[in-house]
mmCIF file of C-alpha atoms and ligand atoms in Angstrom:
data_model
loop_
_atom_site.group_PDB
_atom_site.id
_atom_site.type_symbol
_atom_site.label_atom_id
_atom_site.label_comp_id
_atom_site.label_asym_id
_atom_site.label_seq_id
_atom_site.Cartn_x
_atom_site.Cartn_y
_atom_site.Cartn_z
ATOM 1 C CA UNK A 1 74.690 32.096 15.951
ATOM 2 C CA UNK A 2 72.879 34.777 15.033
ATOM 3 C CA UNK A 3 69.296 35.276 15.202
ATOM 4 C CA UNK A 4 68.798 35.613 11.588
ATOM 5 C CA UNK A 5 70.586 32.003 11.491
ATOM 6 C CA UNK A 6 69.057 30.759 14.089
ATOM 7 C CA UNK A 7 65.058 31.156 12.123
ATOM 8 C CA UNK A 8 66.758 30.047 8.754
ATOM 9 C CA UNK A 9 68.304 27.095 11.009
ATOM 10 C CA UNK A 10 64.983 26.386 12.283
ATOM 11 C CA UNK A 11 62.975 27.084 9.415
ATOM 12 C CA UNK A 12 65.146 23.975 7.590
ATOM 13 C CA UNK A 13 64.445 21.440 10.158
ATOM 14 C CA UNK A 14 60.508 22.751 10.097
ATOM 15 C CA UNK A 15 61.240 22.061 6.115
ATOM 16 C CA UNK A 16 62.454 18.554 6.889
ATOM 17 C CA UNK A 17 59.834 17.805 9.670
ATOM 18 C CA UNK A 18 56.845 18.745 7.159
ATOM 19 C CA UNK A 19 58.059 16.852 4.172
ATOM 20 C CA UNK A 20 58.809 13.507 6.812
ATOM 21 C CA UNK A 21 55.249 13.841 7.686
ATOM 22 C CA UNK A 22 53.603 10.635 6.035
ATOM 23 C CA UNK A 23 50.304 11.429 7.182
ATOM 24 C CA UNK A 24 48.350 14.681 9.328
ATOM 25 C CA UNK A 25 48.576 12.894 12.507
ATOM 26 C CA UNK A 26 52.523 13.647 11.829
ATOM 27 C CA UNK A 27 52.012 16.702 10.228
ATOM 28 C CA UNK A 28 50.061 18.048 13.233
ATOM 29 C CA UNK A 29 52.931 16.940 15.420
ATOM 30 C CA UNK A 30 55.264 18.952 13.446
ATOM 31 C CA UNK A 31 52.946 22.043 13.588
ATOM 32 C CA UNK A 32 53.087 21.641 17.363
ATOM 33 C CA UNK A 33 56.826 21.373 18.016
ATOM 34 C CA UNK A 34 57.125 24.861 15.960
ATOM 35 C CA UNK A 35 54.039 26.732 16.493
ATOM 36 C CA UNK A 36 52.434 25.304 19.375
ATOM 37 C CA UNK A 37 52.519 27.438 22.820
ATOM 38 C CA UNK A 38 55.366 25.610 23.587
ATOM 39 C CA UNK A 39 56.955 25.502 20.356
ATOM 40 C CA UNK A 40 60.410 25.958 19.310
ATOM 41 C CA UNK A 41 59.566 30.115 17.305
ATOM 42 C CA UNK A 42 57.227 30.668 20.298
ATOM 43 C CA UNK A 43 59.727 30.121 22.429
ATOM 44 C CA UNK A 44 62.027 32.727 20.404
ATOM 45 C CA UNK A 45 59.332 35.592 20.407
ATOM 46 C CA UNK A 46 59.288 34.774 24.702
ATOM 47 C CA UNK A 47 63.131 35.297 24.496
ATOM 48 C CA UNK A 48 62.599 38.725 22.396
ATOM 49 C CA UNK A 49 62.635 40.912 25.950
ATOM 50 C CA UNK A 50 66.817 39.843 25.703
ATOM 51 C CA UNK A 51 66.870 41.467 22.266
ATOM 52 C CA UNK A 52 67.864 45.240 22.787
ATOM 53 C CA UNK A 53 65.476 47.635 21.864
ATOM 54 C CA UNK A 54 66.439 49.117 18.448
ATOM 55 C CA UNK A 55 66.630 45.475 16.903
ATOM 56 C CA UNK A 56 63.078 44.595 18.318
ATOM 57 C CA UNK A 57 61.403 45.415 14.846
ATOM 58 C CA UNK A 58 63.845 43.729 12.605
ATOM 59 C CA UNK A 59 64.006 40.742 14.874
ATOM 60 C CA UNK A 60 60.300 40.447 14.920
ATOM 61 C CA UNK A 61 59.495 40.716 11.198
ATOM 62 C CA UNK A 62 62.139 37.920 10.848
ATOM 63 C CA UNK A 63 60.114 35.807 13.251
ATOM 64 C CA UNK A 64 56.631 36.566 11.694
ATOM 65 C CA UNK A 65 58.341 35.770 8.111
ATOM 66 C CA UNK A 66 59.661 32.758 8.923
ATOM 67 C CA UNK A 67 56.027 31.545 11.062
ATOM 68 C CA UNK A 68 54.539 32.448 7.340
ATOM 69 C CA UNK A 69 57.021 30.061 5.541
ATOM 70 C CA UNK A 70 56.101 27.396 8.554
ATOM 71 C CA UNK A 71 52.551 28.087 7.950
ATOM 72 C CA UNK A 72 52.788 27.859 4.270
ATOM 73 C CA UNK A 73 54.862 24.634 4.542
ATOM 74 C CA UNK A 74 52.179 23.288 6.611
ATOM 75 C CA UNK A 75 49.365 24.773 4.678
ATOM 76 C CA UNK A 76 50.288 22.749 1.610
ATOM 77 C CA UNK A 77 51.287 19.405 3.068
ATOM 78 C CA UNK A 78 47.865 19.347 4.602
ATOM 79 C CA UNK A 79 46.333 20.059 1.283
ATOM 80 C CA UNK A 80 48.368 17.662 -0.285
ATOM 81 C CA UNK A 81 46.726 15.039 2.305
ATOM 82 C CA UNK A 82 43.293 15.896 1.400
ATOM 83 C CA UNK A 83 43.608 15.407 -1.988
ATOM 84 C CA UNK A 84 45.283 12.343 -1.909
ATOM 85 C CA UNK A 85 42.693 10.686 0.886
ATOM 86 C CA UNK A 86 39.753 12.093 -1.430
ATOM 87 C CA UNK A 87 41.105 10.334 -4.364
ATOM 88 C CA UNK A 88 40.965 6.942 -2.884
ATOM 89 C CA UNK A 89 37.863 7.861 -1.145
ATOM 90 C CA UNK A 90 36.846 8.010 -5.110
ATOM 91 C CA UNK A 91 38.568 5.297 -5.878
ATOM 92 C CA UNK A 92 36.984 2.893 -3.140
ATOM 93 C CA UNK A 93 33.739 4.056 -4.531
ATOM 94 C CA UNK A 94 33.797 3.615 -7.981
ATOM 95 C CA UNK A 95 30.194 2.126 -9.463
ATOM 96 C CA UNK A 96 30.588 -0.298 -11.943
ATOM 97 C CA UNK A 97 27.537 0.794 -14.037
ATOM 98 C CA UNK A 98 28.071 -2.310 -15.991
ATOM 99 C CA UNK A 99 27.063 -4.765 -13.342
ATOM 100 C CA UNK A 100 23.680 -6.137 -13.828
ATOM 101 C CA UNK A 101 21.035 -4.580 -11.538
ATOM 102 C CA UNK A 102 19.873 -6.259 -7.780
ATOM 103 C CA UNK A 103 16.215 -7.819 -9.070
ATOM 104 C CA UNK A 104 13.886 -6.164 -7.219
ATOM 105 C CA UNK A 105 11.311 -8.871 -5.398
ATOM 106 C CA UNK A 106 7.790 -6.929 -5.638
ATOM 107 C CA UNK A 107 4.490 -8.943 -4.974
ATOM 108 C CA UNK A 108 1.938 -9.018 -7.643
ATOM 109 C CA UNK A 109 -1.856 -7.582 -7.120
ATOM 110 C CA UNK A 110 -4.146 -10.800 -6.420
ATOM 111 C CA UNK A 111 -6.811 -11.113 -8.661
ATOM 112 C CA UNK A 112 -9.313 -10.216 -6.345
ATOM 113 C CA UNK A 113 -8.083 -6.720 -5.599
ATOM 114 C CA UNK A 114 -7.766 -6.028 -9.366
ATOM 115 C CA UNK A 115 -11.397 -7.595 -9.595
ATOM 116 C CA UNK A 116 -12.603 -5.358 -6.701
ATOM 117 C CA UNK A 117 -11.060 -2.414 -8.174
ATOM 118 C CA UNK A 118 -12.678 -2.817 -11.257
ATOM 119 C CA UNK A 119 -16.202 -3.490 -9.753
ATOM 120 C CA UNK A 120 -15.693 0.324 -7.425
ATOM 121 C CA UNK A 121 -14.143 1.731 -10.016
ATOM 122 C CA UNK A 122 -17.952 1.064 -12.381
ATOM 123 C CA UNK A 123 -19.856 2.201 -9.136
ATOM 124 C CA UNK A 124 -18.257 4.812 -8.230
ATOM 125 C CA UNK A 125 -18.498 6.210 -11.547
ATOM 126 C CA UNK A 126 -22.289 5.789 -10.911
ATOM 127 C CA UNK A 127 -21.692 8.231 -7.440
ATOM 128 C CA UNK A 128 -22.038 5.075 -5.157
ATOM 129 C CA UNK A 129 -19.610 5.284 -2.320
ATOM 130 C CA UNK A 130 -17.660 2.267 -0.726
ATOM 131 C CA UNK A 131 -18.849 1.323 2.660
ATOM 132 C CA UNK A 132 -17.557 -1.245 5.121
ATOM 133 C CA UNK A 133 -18.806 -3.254 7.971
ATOM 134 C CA UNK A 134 -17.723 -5.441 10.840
ATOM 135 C CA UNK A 135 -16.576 -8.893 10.225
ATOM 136 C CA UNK A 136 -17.900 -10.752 13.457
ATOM 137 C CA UNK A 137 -21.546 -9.631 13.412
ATOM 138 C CA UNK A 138 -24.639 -9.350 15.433
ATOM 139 C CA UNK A 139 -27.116 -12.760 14.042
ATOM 140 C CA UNK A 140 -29.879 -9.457 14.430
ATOM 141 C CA UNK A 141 -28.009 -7.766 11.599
ATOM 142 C CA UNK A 142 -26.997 -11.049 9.576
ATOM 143 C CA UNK A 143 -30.503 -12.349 10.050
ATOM 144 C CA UNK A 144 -33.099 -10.974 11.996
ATOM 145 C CA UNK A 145 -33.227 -7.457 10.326
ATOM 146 C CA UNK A 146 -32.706 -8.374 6.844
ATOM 147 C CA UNK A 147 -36.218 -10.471 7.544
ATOM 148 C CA UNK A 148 -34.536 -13.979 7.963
ATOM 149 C CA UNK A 149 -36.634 -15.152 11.504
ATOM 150 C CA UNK A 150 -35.543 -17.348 13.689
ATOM 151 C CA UNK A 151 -36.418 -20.641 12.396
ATOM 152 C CA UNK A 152 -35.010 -19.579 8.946
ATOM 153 C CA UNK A 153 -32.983 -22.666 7.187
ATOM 154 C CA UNK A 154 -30.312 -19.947 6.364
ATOM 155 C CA UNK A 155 -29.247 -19.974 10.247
ATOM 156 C CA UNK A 156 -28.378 -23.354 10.040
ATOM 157 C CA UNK A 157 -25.280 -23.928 12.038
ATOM 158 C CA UNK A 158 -24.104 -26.151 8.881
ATOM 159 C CA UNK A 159 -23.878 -23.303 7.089
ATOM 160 C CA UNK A 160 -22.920 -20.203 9.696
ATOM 161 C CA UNK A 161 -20.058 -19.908 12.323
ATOM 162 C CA UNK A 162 -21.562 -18.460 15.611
ATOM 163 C CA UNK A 163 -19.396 -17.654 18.173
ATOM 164 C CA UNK A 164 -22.318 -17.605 20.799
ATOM 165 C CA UNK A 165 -26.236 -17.003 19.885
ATOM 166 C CA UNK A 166 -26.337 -13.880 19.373
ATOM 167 C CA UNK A 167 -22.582 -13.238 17.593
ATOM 168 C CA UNK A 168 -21.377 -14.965 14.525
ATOM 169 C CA UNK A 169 -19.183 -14.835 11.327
ATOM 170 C CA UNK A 170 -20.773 -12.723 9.038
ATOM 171 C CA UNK A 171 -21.872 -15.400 5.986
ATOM 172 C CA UNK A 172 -23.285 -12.392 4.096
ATOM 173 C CA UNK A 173 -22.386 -8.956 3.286
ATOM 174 C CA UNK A 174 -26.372 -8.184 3.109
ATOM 175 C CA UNK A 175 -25.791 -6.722 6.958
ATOM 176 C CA UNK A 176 -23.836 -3.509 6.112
ATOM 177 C CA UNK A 177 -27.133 -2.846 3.816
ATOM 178 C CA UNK A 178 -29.034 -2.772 7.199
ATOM 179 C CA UNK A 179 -26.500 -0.898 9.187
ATOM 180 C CA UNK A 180 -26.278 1.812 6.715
ATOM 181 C CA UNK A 181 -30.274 2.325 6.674
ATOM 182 C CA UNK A 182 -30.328 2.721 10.587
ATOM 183 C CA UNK A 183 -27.862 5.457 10.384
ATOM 184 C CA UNK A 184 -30.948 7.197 8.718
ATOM 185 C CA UNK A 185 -29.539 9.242 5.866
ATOM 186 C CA UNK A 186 -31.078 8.948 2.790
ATOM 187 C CA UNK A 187 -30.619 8.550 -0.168
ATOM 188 C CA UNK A 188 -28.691 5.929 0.327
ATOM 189 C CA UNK A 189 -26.314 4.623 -2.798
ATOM 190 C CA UNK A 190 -23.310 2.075 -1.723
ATOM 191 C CA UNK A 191 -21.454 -0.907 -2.091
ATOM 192 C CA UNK A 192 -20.262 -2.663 0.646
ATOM 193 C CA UNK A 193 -17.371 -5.347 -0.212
ATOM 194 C CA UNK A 194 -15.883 -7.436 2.736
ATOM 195 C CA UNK A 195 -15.268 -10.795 3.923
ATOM 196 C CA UNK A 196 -17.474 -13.494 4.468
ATOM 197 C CA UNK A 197 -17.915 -16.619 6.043
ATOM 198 C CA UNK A 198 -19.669 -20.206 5.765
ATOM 199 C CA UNK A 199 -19.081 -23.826 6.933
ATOM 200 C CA UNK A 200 -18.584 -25.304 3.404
ATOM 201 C CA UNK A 201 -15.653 -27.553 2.517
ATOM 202 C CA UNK A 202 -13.093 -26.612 0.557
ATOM 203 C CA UNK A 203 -13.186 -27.045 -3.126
ATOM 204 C CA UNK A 204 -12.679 -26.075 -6.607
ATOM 205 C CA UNK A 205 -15.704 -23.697 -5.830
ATOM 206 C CA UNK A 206 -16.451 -23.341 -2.261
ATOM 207 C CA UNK A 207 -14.403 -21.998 0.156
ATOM 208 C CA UNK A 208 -15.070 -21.077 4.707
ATOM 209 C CA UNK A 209 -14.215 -17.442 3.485
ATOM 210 C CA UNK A 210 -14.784 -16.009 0.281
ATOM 211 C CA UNK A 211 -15.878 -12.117 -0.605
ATOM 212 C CA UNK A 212 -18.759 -10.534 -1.572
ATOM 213 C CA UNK A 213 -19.766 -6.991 -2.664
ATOM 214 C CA UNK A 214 -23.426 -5.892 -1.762
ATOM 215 C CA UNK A 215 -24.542 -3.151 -3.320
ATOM 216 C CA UNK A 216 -27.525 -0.947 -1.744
ATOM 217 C CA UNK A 217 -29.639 2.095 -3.137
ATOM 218 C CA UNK A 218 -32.858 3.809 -1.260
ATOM 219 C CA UNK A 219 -34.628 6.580 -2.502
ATOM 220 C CA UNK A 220 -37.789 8.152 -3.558
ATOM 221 C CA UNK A 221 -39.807 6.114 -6.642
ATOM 222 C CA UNK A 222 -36.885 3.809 -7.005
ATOM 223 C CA UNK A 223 -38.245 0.519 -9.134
ATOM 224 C CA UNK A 224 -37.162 -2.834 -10.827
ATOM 225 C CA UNK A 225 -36.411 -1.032 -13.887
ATOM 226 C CA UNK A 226 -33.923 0.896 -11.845
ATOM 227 C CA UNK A 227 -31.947 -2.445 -10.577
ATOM 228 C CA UNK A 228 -32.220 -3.757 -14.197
ATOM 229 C CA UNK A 229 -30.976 -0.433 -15.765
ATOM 230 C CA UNK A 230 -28.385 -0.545 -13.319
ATOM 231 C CA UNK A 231 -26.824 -4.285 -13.511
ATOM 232 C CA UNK A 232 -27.028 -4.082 -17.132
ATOM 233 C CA UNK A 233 -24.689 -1.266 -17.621
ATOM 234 C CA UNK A 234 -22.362 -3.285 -14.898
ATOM 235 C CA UNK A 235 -22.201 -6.337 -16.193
ATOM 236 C CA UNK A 236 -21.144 -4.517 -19.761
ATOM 237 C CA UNK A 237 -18.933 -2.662 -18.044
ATOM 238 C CA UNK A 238 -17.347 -5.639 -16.462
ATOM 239 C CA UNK A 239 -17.852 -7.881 -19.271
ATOM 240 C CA UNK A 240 -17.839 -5.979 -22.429
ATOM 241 C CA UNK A 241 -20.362 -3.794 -24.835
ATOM 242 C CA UNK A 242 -22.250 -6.995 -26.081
ATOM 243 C CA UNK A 243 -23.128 -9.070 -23.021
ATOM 244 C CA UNK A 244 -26.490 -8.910 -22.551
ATOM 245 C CA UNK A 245 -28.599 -9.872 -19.037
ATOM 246 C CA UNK A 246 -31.181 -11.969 -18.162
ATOM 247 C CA UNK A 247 -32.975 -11.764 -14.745
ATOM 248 C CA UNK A 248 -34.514 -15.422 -13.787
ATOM 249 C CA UNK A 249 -37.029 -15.121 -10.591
ATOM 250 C CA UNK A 250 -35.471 -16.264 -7.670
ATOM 251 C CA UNK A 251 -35.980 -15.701 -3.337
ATOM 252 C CA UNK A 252 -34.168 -14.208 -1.381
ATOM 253 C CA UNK A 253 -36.178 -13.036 2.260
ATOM 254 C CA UNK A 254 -34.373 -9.671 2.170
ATOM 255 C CA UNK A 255 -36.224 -8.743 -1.286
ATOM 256 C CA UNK A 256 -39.208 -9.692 -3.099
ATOM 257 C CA UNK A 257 -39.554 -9.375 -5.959
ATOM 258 C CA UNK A 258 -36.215 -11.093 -6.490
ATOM 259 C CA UNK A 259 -33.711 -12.330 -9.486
ATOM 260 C CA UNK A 260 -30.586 -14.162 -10.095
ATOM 261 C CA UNK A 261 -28.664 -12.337 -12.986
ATOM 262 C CA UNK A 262 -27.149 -14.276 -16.058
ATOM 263 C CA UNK A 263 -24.995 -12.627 -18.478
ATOM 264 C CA UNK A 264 -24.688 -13.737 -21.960
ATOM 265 C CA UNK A 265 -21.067 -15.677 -21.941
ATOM 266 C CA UNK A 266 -18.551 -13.676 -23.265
ATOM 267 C CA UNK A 267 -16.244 -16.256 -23.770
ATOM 268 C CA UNK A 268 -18.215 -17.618 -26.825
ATOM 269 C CA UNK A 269 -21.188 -15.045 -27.140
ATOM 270 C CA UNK A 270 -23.556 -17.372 -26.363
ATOM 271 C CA UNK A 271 -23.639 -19.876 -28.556
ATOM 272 C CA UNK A 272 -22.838 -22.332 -25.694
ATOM 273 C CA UNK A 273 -19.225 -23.318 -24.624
ATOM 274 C CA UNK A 274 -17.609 -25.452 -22.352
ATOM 275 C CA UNK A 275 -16.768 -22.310 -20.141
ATOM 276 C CA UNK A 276 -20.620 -21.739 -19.963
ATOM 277 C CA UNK A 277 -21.626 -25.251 -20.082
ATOM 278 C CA UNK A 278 -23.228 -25.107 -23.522
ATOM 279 C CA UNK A 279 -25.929 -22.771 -21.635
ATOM 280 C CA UNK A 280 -24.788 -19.457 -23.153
ATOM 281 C CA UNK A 281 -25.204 -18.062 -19.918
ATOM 282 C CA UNK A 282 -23.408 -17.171 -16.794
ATOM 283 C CA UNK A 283 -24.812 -16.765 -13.568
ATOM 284 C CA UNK A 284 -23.340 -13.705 -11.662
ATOM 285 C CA UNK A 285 -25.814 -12.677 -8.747
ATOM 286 C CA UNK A 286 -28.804 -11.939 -6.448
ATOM 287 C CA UNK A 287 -30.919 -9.113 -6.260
ATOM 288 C CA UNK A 288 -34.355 -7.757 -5.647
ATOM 289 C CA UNK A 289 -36.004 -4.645 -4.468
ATOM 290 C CA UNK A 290 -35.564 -4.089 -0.965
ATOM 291 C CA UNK A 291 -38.433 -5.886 1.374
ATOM 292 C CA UNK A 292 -40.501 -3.645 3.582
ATOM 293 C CA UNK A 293 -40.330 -5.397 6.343
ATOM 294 C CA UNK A 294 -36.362 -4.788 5.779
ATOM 295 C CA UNK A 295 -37.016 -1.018 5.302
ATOM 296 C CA UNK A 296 -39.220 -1.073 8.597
ATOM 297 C CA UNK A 297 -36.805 -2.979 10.428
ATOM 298 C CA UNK A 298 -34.188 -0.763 9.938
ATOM 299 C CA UNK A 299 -36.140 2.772 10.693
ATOM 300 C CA UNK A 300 -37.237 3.558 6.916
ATOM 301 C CA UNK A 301 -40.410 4.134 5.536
ATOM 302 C CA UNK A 302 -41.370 1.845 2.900
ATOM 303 C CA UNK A 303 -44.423 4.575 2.308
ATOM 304 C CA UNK A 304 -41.967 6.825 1.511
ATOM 305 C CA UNK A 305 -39.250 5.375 0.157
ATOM 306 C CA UNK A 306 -38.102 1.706 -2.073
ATOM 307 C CA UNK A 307 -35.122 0.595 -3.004
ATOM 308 C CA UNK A 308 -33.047 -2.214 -4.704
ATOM 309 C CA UNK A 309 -29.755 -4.341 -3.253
ATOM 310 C CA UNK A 310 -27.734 -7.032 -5.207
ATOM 311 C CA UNK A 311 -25.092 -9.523 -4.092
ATOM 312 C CA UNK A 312 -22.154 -10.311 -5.825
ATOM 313 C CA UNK A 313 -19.765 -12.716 -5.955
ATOM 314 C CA UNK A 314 -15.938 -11.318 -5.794
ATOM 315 C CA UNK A 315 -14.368 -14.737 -6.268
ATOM 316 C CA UNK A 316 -16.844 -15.432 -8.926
ATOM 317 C CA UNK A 317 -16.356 -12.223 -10.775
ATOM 318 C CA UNK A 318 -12.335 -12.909 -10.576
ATOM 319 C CA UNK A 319 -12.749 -16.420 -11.950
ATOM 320 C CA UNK A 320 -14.874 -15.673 -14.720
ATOM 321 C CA UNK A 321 -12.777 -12.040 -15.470
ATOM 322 C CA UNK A 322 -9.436 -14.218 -15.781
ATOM 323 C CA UNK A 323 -10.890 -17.938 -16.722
ATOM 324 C CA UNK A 324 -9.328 -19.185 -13.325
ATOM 325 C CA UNK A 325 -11.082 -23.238 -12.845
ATOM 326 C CA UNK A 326 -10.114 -23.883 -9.236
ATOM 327 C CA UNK A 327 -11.008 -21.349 -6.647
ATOM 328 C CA UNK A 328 -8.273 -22.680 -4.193
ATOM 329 C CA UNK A 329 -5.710 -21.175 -6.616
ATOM 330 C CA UNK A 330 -6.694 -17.865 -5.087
ATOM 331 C CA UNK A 331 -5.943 -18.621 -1.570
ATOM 332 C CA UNK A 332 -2.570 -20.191 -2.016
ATOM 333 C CA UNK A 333 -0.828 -17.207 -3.062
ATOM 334 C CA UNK A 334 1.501 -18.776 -5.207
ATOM 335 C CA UNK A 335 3.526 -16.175 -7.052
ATOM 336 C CA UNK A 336 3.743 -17.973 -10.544
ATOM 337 C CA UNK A 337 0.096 -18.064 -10.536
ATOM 338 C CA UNK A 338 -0.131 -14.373 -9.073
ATOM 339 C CA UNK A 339 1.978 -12.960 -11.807
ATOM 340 C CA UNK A 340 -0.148 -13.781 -14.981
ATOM 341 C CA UNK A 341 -2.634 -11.426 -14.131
HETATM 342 N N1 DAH B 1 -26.689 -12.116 0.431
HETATM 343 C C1 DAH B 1 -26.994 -12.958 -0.700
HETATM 344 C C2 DAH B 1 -26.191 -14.228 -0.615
HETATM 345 O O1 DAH B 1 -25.267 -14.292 0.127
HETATM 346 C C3 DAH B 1 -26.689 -12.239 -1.979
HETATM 347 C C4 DAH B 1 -27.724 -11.203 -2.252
HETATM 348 C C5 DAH B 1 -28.824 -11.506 -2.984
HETATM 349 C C6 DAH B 1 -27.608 -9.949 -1.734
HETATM 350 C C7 DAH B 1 -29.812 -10.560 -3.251
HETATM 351 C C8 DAH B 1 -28.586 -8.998 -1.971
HETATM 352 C C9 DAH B 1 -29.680 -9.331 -2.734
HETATM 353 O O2 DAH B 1 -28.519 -7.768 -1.505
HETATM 354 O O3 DAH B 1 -30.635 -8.401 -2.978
HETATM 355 O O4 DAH B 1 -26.501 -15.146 -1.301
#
């Protein structure tokens, strides 16, 4: 056999290898037994020394011609595998657009975020910033310095959860108020909303822990009018263009003088409704301007400077905002009730 037969020989049963191939594990195989260092046309080129001189160049084109067909062959085939193995990869991943959609389980805002929102949303506007304070409390800040001595009925164990004499729940957020002063830069214009806690039973309008949002200003010639100027626009803000105030005396040891704030009900205008309890009015908070003794207490001047504070209710706010009756709805995070808000 000559060597012209011999490559056309092998280039055949190359042919035949390729095309028995069923997948490139088998293809690889066959590019091995031909082309591989110690393949069949490798080991022809080793035998070309035997091959007398003058035929060399002829001999070796034939060989490189018939490693292109190989390479070709195999070129191909393995092209032919990709495509096919990316069309069922395709295939496997079809999306059927038309299947309805996974329902995505999100929470809902609570009512008392979207309250509290609402309520920084009118002070900030007014260039108050948000402040926060500690939860467990010195009694000196929850009491002593907001002028609430010792022997003050509002330290009444009944009411307050110490956790030794001297440390306790906070049951007001009146103590970020004095906190704020002692850091000494003034003015001062905040509100402080946070957590708060008393011994009270649970019901439809008490709760251990409920929230509150004290809000705090101290400056130069600040009056009454100021605090009424300022809880007015609030509660229309909160409440609507109409409602109107009313400030009704009141004590609180931190101020003096002091109010609790009504606002005309805006669920009937004040005419008197059930949700008002014929009154035509709604009570909403404390306030006062600021005590000296407070101001002293906490390393102000009260020669210098005055101020106003008010309490709020968040639960209170919420309740009235979205005509909620029971306050323990708000605690048991039921989603139902979450979602209508
Ligand atoms: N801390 C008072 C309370 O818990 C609410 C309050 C009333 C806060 C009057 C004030 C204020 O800052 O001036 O009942």
């Amino acid at each position: 056999m000559d060597m012209n037969e011999r490559l056309q020989e092998l280039s055949r049963r190359a042919k035949a290898s390729i095309e028995a191939a069923m997948d490139p594990d088998k293809l690889n195989e066959a590019r091995v037994a031909f082309l591989g260092k110690k393949g069949e046309l490798t080991a022809i080129l080793k035998g070309m020394k035997d091959v007398a001189p003058e035929d060399r160049p002829a001999v070796g084109q034939m060989v490189n011609e018939t490693r292109e067909q190989i390479e070709q062959m195999l070129d191909e085939s393995r092209k032919a595998f990709e495509e096919t193995i990316r069309a069922e990869q395709l295939k496997a991943e079809v999306i059927d657009v038309t299947l309805p959609a996974k329902k995505n389980l999100v929470g809902h805002r609570h009512p008392n975020s979207i309250a509290l929102e609402e309520v920084e949303r009118i002070f900030i506007g007014m260039g108050y910033e948000v402040v926060e304070g500690p939860e467990v409390e010195y009694a000196d800040y929850n009491f002593t310095k907001l002028n609430i001595p010792e022997d003050h009925p509002a330290r009444d164990e009944q009411d307050t959860f110490f956790i030794n004499d001297s440390i306790l729940l906070r049951s007001q957020t009146s103590p970020v108020q004095a906190r704020k002063m002692e850091e000494g830069k003034l003015p001062i214009r905040m509100i402080a909303p946070g957590r708060v806690f008393r011994s009270d039973e649970v019901d439809a309008t008490h709760s251990p822990s409920f929230h509150q949002i004290e809000g705090l200003v101290i400056d130069r010639n600040i009056t009454f009018a100021d605090l009424k100027g300022t809880l007015e626009e609030f509660a229309r803000e909160l409440f609507g263009p109409e409602t109107k105030t009313k400030f009704r005396p009141h004590h609180f040891p931190f101020t003096e003088p002091s109010a609790e704030v009504d606002v005309s009900c805006f669920k009937c205008g004040g005419k008197g409704c059930r949700f008002c309890k014929g009154s035509g009015w709604i009570e909403i908070l404390g306030c006062g301007t600021v005590h000296p003794n407070v101001l002293s207490m906490c390393g102000i001047d009260p020669e210098q400077y005055t101020g106003f504070a008010f309490g709020v209710g968040l639960e209170r706010i919420a309740l009235l905002k979205y005509e909620i009756d029971d306050m323990r709805l708000l605690y048991e995070n039921d989603v139902r009730f979450l979602k209508q808000f």
